[in-house]
Amino acid sequence: MQWLHAESGYELWLRYKPLGNNELSESYRQRNRKVLFPGETGSLAAAKKELRAGLSGLLGIDLAETETLEDNMLIIGTPQSIPLFRKQAFYPEIEGLSDEGYLIQNSKMEGKMVTVIAARTDIGVLYGVFHYLRLMQTTQPLEQLAIKENPKLRYRVLNHWDNLNGTVERGYAGYSIWNWERLPFYKEQRYIDYARANASVGINGAVLNNVNAQAKSLRTDWLVKASGLADVFRPYGIKVYLTAKFSAPREIGGLDTANPKDPQVQKWWKDKVEEIYSLIPDFGGFLVKANSEGQPGPQDYGCSHADGANMLAEVLEPYGGIVFWRAFVYQNERQVDRVINGYNEFKPLDGKFRKNVFVQPKNGPIDFQPREPFHPLFGGMPDTPLSLEFQITQENLGHAGHLVYLGTLFEETLQSDTYENGKGSTVSKVLQNYQKTHGISAIAGVPNIGTDLNWTGHLFGQANWYAFGRLAWNPDASSAEIAEDWAKMTFSNEDSVLSPVLRIMQMSREAYVNYTMPLGLNHIMNYDTHNGPEPWHDDPVWTAFDYHKITEDSIGVNRTAGGTGAVLQYHSPVYEKFENIKTCPPEYLLWFHRVPWDYKMPSGKTLWDELVCHYYKGVDEVRLMQKLWSGLKGKIDRERFDHVASLLEYQEQEAIWWRDGCLLFFQEYSGLPIPADLEQPEHSLKYYKTIPFPHDWKGLYE
Ligand code: BDP
């Protein structure tokens, strides 16, 4: 078949492969024969180019533009580009759209039955065109269209952790795609394809550089380079942001302080921001990691996070710029539970930030673990808009080597109920509420994008970029439906391909949790790489024992009111649910409770047996994923089939590694057996300790 030719994955979900010759595609052809689509610049030009590519690829037809209205044609634009819209019954609906919203509907115009893609703004048109193409890519009927979309969050931003030397912190898909050497003049096609992919899911911002920032990114020569990217992204509705290193006035400004209360420092930032806007008129703003993991910040001068954020916000405000101030802070003091740090530091600052500041916590209170309860700042800072930070790059989920669909993880956090204003105050609703109460709302994702030919290292990593974007647009969307769209666009609309692919995706994250950190375990991964097991890591600076607290009797951390008190940071009844070992969901058991090995779980098994069961189940699930995938041989192109098949083999080996390494270690304390009827560990604990991560052993990092 035509679509079985080799594919590298470069085209992402925008492959536009022929839909073939059947009744449905014939009906699509009928509806797309003629197009009224005025506008040759900016987002309208980008939208037209996309439509042309889509129609030609999917249906094999050329974009035929006309100015005469005919039955069955497509009419695309804004009331500015198509003044006729103003006379239509649906005009008030267009007027009622937000800045980025759009309508797609079958309507009568001047007596003709047409399909209208309409928006108030050009970028809304581009989003509408991508949606329309998606309908055909996923073989939806085009007869009864009545789609009205407005994004539920306003700032939907990727936070690249790209260094200026081309490496990517926690990036596993090659190097940074920003070719700084050749910017601003050389505009690679990859930048445009990156922008297209983002726009197709509604991502509208990109922080170009790492939160562990270098001050020089704010120097004029680097700003000029950044402006080159901003120029490419502009038609696609993507604003450029930069991280701001708090010590920049000292490092590149010639001052001897970066104290936010110092007038000279304030002036330096004011001038810097003025310069940035002269080069990038639609600059988005700053993302700041301050007083966190050794980064400089306002506390170096006895000032608060709010003082620091507000100083930057004040100078950005006249230009409409925003500050994202990260809440990822923890004291490096072993006696203090890391889980409670962020909340304790930021909660007292609620309401003290200027109106163009977001405080940005990660999804959970530790650090992008395979599973965490939601961060208690969501629901805890009603007077401060919060932006939620997800990690799309799989730092703690097997890097780019493991197939883990993160849509389910994102959804789990977004749908967690904070009870901030009673039942139904999900994290998603909390985020959306800021739009109403503060006029702004946001979400951020640390992407998995790099120079690898398929962008994300693992082909299925693309699904996580895609799912983040779709959930950023609508945080109440279903991750299963998003997976389905992605799989259809990436592989096929055939059920024999779709059902195994979707089954694999839907089980993959739970499988990962099972073979690495089930029942609420966390932070027991390799100290350096954050992949592979190292629950035994123990040095004076950092020890995994703080996270599992294993002894001969028990495992887990007591975070109840009588323990570290982390549960108290949640509203009632979430607090009571987590506090009581009987009602605490098993998936958070060892996160909140210290539990004896012989504790009876709801399943009737002891904790030890349950733990063993989860680790073995995880490996079995990877094997099932392999089996399902092998059934796709010959149904998808060989190149992508082999790529995923061989990564699944690698994943199986690593899953076994995790399972055996962890269980052998736990067993040293519990003294309990791994039942003889189970596959027994191949190596000794000593062996796993020497090589905690099979493909990247410790020595490499010394
Ligand atoms: C940790 C990462 C580290 C990041 C840090 C952060 O290991 O590379 O710099 O988070 O988010 O998870 O600032």
Tab-separated table of C-alpha atoms and ligand atoms in Angstrom, residues 161 169-170 211-212 289 293 326 328 362 367-368 389 395 530, ligand 1:
chain	number	residue	atom	x	y	z
A	161	TRP	CA	15.697	23.749	28.679
A	169	GLU	CA	19.276	19.867	29.887
A	170	ARG	CA	17.391	16.618	30.437
A	211	VAL	CA	15.808	27.803	33.455
A	212	ASN	CA	19.341	27.221	34.672
A	289	LYS	CA	14.225	30.116	38.358
A	293	GLU	CA	19.160	24.678	43.234
A	326	ARG	CA	8.892	29.226	39.268
A	328	PHE	CA	10.249	24.841	42.349
A	362	LYS	CA	5.398	21.787	38.899
A	367	ASP	CA	9.980	16.884	41.028
A	368	PHE	CA	8.357	15.354	37.966
A	389	GLU	CA	4.531	23.160	34.731
A	395	GLU	CA	13.551	12.810	32.702
A	530	HIS	CA	17.540	9.935	36.729
B	1	BDP	C1	15.099	18.829	38.040
B	1	BDP	C2	16.072	18.578	36.937
B	1	BDP	C3	17.022	19.708	36.733
B	1	BDP	C4	16.223	20.989	36.585
B	1	BDP	C5	15.322	21.180	37.766
B	1	BDP	C6	14.361	22.354	37.578
B	1	BDP	O1	16.802	17.399	37.239
B	1	BDP	O2	17.795	19.421	35.596
B	1	BDP	O3	17.063	22.081	36.447
B	1	BDP	O4	14.496	20.060	37.929
B	1	BDP	O5	13.225	22.095	37.218
B	1	BDP	O6	14.095	17.898	37.885
B	1	BDP	O7	14.745	23.491	37.798
